[in-house]
mmCIF file of C-alpha atoms in Angstrom:
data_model
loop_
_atom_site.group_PDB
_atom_site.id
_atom_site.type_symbol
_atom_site.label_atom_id
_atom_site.label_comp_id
_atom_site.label_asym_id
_atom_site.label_seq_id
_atom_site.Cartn_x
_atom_site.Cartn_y
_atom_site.Cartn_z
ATOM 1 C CA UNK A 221 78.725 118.663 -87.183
ATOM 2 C CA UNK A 222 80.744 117.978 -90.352
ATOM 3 C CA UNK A 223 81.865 121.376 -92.365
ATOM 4 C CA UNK A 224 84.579 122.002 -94.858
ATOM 5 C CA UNK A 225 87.550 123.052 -92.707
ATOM 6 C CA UNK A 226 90.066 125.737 -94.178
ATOM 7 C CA UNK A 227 93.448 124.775 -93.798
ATOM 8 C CA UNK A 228 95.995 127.555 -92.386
ATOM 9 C CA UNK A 229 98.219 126.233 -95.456
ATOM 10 C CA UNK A 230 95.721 127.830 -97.614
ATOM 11 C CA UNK A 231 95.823 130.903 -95.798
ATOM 12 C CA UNK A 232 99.774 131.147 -95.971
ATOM 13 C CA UNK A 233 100.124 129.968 -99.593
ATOM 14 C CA UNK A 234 97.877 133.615 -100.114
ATOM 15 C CA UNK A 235 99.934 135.472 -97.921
ATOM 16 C CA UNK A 236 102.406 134.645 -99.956
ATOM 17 C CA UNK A 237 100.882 135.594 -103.094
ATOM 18 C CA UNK A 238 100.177 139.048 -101.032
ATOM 19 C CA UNK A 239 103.568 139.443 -100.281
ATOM 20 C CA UNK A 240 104.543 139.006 -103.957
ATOM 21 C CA UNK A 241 102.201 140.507 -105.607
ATOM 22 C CA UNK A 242 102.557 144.093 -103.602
ATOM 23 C CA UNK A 243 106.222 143.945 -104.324
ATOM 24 C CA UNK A 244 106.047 143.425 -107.971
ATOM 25 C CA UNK A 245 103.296 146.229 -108.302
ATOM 26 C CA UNK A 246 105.127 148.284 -106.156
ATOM 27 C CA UNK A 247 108.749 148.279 -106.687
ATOM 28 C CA UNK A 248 109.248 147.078 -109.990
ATOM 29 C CA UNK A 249 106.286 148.625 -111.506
ATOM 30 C CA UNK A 250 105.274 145.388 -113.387
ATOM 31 C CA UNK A 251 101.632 143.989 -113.650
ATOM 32 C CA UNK A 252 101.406 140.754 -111.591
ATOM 33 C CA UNK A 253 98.642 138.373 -112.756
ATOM 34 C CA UNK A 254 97.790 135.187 -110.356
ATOM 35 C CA UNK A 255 96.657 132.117 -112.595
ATOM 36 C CA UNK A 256 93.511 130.985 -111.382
ATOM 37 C CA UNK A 257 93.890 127.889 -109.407
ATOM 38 C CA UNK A 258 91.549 125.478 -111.435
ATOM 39 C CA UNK A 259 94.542 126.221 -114.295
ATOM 40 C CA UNK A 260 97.188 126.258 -111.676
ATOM 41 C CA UNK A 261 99.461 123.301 -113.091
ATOM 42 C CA UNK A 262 102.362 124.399 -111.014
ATOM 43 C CA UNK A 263 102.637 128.016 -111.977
ATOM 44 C CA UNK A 264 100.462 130.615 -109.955
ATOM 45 C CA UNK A 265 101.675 133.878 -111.624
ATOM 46 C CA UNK A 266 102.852 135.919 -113.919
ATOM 47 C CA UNK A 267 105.111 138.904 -114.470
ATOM 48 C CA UNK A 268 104.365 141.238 -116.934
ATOM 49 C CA UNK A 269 107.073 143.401 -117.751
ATOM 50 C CA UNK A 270 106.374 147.733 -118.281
ATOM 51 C CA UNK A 271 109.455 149.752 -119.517
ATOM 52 C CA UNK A 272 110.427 152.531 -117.154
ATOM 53 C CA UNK A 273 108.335 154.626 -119.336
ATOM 54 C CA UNK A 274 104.859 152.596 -118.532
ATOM 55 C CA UNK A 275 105.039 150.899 -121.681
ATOM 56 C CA UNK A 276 103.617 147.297 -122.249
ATOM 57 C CA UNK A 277 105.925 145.107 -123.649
ATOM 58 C CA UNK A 278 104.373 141.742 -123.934
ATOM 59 C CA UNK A 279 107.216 139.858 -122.128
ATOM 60 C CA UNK A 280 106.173 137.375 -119.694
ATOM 61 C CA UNK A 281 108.344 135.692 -116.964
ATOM 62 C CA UNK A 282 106.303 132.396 -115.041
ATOM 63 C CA UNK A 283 106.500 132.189 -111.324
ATOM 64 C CA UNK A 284 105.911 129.073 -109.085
ATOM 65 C CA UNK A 285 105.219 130.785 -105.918
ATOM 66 C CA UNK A 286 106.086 128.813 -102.058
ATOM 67 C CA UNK A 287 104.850 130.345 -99.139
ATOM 68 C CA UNK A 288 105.889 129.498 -95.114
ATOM 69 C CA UNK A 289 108.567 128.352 -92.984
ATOM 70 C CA UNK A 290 108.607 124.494 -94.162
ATOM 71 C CA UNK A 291 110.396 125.744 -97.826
ATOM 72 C CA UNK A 292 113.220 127.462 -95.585
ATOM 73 C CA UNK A 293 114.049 124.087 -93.573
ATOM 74 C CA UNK A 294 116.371 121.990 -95.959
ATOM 75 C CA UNK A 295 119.628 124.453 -97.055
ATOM 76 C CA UNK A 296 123.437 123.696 -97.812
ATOM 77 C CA UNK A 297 125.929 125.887 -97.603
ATOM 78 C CA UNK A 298 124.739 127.772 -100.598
ATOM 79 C CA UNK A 299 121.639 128.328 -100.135
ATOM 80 C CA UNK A 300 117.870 126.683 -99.346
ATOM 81 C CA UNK A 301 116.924 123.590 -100.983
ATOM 82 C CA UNK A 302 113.391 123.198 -103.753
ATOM 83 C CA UNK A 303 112.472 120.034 -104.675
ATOM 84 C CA UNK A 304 109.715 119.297 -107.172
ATOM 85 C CA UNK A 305 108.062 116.780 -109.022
ATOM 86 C CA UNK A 306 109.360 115.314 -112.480
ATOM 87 C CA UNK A 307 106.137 116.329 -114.464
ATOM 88 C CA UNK A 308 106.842 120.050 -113.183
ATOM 89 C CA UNK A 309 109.589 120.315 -114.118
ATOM 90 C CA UNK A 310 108.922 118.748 -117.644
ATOM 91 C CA UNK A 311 105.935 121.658 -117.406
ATOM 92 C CA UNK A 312 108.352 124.737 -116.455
ATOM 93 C CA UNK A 313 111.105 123.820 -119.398
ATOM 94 C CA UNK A 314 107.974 123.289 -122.092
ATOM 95 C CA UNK A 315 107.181 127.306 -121.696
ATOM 96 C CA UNK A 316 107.998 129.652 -124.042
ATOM 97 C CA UNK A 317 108.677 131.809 -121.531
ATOM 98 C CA UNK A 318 111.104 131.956 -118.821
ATOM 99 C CA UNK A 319 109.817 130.144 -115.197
ATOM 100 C CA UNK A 320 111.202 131.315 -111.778
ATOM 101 C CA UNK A 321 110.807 129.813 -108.220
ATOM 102 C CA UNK A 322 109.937 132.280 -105.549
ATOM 103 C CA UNK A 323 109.854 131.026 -101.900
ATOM 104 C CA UNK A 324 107.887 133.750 -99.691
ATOM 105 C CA UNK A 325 108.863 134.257 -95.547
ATOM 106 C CA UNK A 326 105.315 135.452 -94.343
ATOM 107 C CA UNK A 327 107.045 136.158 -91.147
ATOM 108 C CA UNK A 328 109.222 138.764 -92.715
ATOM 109 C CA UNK A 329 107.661 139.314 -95.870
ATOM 110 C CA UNK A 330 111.307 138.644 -97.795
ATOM 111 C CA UNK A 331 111.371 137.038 -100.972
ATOM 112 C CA UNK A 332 114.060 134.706 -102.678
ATOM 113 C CA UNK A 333 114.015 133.515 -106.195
ATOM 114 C CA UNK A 334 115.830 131.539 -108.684
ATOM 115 C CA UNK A 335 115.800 131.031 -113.067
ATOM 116 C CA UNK A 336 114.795 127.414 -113.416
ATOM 117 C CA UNK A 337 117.458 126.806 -115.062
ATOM 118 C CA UNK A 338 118.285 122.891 -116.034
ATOM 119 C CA UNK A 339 121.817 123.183 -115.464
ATOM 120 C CA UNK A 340 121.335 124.093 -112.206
ATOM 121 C CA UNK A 341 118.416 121.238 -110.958
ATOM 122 C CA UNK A 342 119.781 118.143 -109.571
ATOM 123 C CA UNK A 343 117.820 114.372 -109.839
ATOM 124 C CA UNK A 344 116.598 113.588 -106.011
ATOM 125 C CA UNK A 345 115.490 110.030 -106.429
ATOM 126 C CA UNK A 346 112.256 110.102 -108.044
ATOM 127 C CA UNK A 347 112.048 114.006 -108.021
ATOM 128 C CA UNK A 348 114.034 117.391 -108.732
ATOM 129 C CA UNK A 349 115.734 119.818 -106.425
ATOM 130 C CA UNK A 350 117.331 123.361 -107.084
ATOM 131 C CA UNK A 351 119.142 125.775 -104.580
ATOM 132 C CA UNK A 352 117.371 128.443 -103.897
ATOM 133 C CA UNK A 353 120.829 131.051 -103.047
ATOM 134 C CA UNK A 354 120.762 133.133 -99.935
ATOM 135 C CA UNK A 355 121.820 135.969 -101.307
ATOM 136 C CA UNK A 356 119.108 136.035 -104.087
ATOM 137 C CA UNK A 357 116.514 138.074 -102.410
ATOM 138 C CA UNK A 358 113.798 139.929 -104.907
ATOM 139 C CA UNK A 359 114.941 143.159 -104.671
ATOM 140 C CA UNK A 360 114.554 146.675 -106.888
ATOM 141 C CA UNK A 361 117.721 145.454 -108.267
ATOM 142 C CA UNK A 362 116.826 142.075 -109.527
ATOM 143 C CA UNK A 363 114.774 143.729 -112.070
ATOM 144 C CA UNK A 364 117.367 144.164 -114.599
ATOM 145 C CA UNK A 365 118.452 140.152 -113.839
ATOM 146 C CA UNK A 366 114.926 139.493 -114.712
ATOM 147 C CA UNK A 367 115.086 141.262 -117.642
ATOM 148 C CA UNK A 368 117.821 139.142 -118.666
ATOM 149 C CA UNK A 369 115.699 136.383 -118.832
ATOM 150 C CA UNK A 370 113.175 137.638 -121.661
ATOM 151 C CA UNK A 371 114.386 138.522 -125.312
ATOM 152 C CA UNK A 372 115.105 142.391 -126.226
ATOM 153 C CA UNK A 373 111.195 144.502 -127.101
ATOM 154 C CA UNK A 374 112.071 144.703 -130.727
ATOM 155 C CA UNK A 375 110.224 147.597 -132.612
ATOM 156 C CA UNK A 376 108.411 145.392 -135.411
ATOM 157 C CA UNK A 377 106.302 148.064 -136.624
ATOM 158 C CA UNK A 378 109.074 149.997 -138.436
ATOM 159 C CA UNK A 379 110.990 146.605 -139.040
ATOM 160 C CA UNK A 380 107.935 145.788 -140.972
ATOM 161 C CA UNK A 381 107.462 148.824 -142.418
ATOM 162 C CA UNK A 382 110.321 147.627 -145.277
ATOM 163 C CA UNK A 383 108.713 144.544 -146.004
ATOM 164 C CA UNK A 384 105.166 146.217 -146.280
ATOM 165 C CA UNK A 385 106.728 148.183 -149.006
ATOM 166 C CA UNK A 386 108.082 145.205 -150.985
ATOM 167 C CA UNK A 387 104.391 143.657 -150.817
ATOM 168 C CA UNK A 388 103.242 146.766 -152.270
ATOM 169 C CA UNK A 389 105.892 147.271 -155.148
ATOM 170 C CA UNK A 390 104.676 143.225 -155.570
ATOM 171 C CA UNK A 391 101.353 144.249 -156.068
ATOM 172 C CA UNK A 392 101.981 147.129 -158.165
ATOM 173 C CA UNK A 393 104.312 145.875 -160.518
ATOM 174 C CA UNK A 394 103.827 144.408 -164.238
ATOM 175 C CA UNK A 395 106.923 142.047 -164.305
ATOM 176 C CA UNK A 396 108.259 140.561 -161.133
ATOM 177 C CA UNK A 397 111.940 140.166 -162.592
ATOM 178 C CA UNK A 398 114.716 137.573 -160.765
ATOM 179 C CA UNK A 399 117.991 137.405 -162.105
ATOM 180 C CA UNK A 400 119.931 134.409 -161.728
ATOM 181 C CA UNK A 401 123.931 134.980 -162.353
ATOM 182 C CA UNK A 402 125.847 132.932 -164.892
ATOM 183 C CA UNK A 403 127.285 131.846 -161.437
ATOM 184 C CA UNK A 404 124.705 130.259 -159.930
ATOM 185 C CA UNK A 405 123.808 128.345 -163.397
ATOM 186 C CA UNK A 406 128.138 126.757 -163.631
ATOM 187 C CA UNK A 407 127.404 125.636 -159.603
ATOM 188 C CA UNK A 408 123.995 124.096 -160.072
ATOM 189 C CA UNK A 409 122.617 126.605 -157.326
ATOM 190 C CA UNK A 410 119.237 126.790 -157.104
ATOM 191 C CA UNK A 411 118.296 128.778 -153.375
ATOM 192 C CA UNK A 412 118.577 132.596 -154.317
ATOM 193 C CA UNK A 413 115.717 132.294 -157.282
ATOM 194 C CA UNK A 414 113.547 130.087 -154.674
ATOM 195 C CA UNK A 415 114.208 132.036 -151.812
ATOM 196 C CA UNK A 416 113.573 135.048 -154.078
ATOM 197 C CA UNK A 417 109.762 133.119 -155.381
ATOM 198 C CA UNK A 418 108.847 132.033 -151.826
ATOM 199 C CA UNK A 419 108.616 135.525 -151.016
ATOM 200 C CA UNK A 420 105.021 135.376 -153.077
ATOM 201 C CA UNK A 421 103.528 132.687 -150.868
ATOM 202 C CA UNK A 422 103.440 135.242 -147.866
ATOM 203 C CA UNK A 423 100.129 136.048 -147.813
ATOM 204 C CA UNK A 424 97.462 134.533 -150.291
ATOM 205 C CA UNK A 425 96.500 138.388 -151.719
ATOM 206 C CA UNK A 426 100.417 138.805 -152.606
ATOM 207 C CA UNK A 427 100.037 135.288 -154.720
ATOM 208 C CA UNK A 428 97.012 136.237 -156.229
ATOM 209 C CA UNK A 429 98.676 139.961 -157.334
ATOM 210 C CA UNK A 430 101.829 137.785 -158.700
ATOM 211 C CA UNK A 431 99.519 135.521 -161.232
ATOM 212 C CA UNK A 432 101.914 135.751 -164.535
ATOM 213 C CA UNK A 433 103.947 138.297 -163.416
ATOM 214 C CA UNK A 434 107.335 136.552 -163.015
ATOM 215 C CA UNK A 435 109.987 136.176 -165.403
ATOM 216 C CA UNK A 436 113.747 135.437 -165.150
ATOM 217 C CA UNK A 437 116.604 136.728 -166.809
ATOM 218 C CA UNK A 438 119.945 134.482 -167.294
ATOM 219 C CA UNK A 439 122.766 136.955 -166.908
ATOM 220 C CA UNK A 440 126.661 136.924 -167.739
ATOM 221 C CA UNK A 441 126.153 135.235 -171.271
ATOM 222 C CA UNK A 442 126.461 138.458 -173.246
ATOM 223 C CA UNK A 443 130.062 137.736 -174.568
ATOM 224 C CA UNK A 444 128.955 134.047 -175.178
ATOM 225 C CA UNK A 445 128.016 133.778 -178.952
ATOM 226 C CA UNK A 446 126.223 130.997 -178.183
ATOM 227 C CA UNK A 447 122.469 131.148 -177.410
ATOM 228 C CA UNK A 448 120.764 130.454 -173.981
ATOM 229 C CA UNK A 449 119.300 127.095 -175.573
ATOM 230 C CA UNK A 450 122.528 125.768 -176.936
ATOM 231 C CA UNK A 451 124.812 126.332 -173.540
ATOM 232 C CA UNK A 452 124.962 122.841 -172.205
ATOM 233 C CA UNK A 453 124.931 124.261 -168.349
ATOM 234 C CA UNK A 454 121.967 126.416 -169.138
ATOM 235 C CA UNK A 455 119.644 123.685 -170.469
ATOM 236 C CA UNK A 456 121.056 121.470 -167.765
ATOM 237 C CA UNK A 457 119.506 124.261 -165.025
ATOM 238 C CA UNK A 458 116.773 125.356 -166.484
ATOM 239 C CA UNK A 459 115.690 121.837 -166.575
ATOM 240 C CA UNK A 460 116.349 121.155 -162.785
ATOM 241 C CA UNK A 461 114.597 124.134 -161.581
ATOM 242 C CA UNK A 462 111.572 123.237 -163.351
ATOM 243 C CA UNK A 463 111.606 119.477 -161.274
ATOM 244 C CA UNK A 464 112.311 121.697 -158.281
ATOM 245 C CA UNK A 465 110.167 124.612 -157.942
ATOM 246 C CA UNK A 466 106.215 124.441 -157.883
ATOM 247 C CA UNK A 467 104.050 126.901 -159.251
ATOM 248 C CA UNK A 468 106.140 127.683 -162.245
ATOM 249 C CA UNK A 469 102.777 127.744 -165.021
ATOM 250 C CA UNK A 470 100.822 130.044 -162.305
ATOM 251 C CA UNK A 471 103.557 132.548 -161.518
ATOM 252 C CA UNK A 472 105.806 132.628 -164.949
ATOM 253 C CA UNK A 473 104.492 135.620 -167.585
ATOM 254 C CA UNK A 474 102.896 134.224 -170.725
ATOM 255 C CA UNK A 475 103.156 137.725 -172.744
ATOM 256 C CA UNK A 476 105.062 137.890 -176.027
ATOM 257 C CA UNK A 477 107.846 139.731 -174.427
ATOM 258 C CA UNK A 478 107.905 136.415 -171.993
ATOM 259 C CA UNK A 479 111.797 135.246 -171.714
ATOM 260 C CA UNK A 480 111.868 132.561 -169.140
ATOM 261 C CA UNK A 481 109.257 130.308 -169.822
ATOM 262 C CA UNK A 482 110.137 130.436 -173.732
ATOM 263 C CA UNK A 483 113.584 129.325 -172.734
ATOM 264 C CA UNK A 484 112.385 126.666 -170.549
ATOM 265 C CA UNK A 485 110.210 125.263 -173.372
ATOM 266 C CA UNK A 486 113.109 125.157 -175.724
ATOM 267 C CA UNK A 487 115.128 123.287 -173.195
ATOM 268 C CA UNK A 488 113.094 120.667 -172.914
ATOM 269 C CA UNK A 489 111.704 120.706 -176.054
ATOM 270 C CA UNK A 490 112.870 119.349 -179.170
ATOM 271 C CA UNK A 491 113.476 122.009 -182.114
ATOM 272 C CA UNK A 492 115.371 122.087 -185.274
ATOM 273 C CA UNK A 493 117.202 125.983 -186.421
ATOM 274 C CA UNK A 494 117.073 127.145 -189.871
ATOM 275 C CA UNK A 495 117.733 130.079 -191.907
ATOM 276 C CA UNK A 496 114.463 131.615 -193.477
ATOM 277 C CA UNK A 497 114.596 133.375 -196.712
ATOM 278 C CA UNK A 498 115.557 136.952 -194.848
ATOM 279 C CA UNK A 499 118.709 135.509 -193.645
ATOM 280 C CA UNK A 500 116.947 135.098 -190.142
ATOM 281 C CA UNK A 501 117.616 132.929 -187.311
ATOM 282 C CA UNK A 502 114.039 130.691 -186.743
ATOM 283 C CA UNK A 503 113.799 127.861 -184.634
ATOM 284 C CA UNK A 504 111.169 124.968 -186.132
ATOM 285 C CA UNK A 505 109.979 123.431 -182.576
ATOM 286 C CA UNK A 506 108.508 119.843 -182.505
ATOM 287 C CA UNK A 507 105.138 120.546 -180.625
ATOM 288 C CA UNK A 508 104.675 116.486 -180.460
ATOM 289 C CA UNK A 509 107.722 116.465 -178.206
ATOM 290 C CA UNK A 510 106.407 119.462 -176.229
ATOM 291 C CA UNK A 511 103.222 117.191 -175.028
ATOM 292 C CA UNK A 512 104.935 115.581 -171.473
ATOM 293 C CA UNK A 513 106.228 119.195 -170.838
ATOM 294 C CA UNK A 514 102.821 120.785 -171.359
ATOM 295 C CA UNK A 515 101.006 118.225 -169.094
ATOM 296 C CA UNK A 516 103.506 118.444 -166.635
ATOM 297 C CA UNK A 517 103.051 122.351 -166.582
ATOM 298 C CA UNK A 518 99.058 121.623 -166.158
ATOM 299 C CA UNK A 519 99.665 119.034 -163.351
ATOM 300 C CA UNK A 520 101.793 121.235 -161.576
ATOM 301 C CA UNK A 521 98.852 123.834 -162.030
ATOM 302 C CA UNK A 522 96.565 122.214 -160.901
ATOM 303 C CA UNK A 523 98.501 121.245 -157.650
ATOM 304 C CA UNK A 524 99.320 124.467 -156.917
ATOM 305 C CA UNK A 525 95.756 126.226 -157.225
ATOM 306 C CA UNK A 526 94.038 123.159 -155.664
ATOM 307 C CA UNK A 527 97.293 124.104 -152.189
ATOM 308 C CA UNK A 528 96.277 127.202 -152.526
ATOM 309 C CA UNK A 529 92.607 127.845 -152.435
ATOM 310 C CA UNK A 530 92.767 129.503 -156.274
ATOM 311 C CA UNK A 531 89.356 129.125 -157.916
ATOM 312 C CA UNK A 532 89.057 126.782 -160.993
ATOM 313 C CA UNK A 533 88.275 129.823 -162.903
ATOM 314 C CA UNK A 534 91.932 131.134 -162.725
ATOM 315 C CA UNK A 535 92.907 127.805 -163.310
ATOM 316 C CA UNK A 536 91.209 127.474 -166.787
ATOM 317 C CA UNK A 537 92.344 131.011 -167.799
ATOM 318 C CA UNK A 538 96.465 130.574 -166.984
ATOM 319 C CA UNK A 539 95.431 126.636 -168.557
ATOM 320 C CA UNK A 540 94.722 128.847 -171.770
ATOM 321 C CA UNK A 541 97.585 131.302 -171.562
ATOM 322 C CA UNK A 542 99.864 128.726 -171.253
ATOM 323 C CA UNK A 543 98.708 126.582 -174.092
ATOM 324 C CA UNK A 544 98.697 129.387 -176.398
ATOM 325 C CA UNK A 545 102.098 130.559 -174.983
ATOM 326 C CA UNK A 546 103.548 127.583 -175.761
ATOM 327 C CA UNK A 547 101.724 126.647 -179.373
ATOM 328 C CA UNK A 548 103.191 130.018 -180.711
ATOM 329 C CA UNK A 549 99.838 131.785 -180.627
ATOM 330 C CA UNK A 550 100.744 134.628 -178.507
ATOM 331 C CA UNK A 551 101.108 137.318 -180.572
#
């Protein structure tokens, strides 16, 4: 009669996993979780590691787990020798997490174990091979070499805490204000006043709260008699941070107390100063001129809502703001 026949392999490769898994529970107080075999790819555990205190810390280590006296047949004088397959091996270094190789003695219920560690595997013709070192038995010890293997459990609630206060104060505030030094305008530098706006993409409800809030303020001109407009360097940067950034008619403040974006028109624009009749400074802007600015300012609108899932609504009501920002109707 013809019956499926269980292989003592089978048997011994659970043994193993026995063996293992009553040490790990056991002495290092760590949650061992088999993978089930229809997803067993070449790992068949995992440890997860608990602080002395019982805490969960979300750090993994991978285990590829050989059971019986075959694995404990080829040595040098260093140690026993594991050989693999290539597509293993490509497997193991693809984690995220660290991988170790465990061979189990069922006879005497000791375990050895190794990092996978590339610098340490060897090419054995069309497969891989490691030494497996006598000496590295899993002990109560090895746990803090394990350890080694995982990154430091970082607290990121109160790390977070910080930046959950800047989304707030983004939120709450009128005016989002960057400065940009008179430094950063003589060496063309651009990355603090980006880095400083890409902070309002973090989360669409912070770019929604940051709708014509921003302005900028040019600093370390005050001894300049000079205006902004009329500093060759200025008009030169404002000009290249407007090609650069994205989002500038969204974000930028269209109030009449608006700096930046009057600036920026005025550096691109073309305008003609005069003296009125109270001895005043005015500044007679050519709106023609202003036309390529203005539907550049719309197209980048309209990119930047259409990225960012903002309804057409908005759209039409910063479209306005701007407009009358920049035909002088803002009162």
């Amino acid at each position: 009669m013809r019956l499926p026949k269980y292989h003592k392999s089978s048997k011994t490769g659970e043994e193993g996993i026995t063996i293992l898994k009553r040490f790990v529970e056991t002495e290092l107080n760590w949650i061992f979780r088999p993978n089930h075999k229809e997803y067993d790819f070449g790992i068949d555990a995992y440890f997860d590691i608990i602080t002395d205190y019982g805490n969960v810390t979300g750090k993994t280590i991978a285990v590829q787990v050989k059971t019986g006296a075959s694995f404990f047949t080829e040595k040098n004088e260093f140690g026993w020798i594991y050989r693999g397959e290539m597509s293993h091996l490509n497997y193991y270094l693809n984690h995220d997490i660290p991988v170790i190789i465990v061979l189990v003695n069922e006879s005497t219920s000791k375990i050895y174990w190794t990092h996978c560690d590339p610098n340490k595997t060897e090419k054995a013709g069309s497969s891989w091979k490691i030494t497996m070192p006598f000496n590295q038995e899993l002990k109560l010890k090895s746990k803090k070499e394990l350890i080694q293997y995982v990154s430091p459990v970082k607290d990121y609630a109160s790390q977070l805490d910080d930046f959950w206060k800047v989304n707030k104060a983004i939120r709450d505030a009128g005016i989002i204000l960057f400065i940009v030094e008179r430094e950063d305008i003589e060496e063309n530098s651009y990355e603090r006043l980006l880095l400083g706006v890409e902070r309002l993409f973090v989360s669409p409800e912070i770019t929604k709260e940051s709708k014509e809030k921003v302005d900028i303020l040019i600093n370390g001109y005050n001894d300049d008699p000079r205006e902004l407009i009329d500093i060759p360097e200025v008009r030169k940067w404002v000009k290249s941070i407007f090609k650069r950034g994205n989002g500038w008619a969204y974000f930028l403040t269209k109030g009449k107390h608006a700096q930046f974006l009057r600036v920026m028109q005025l550096c691109i624009m073309e305008y003609k100063q005069f003296i009125d009749k109270k001895g005043q400074k005015q500044l007679d802007i050519d709106l023609v001129s202003g036309i390529p600015f203005l539907e550049e300012m719309y197209t980048d609108l309209n990119k930047f809502t259409k990225k960012n899932n903002i309804p057409i609504e908005i759209n039409k009501e910063v479209s306005k703001n701007l407009s009358d920002f920049l035909m002088g109707k803002v009162k």
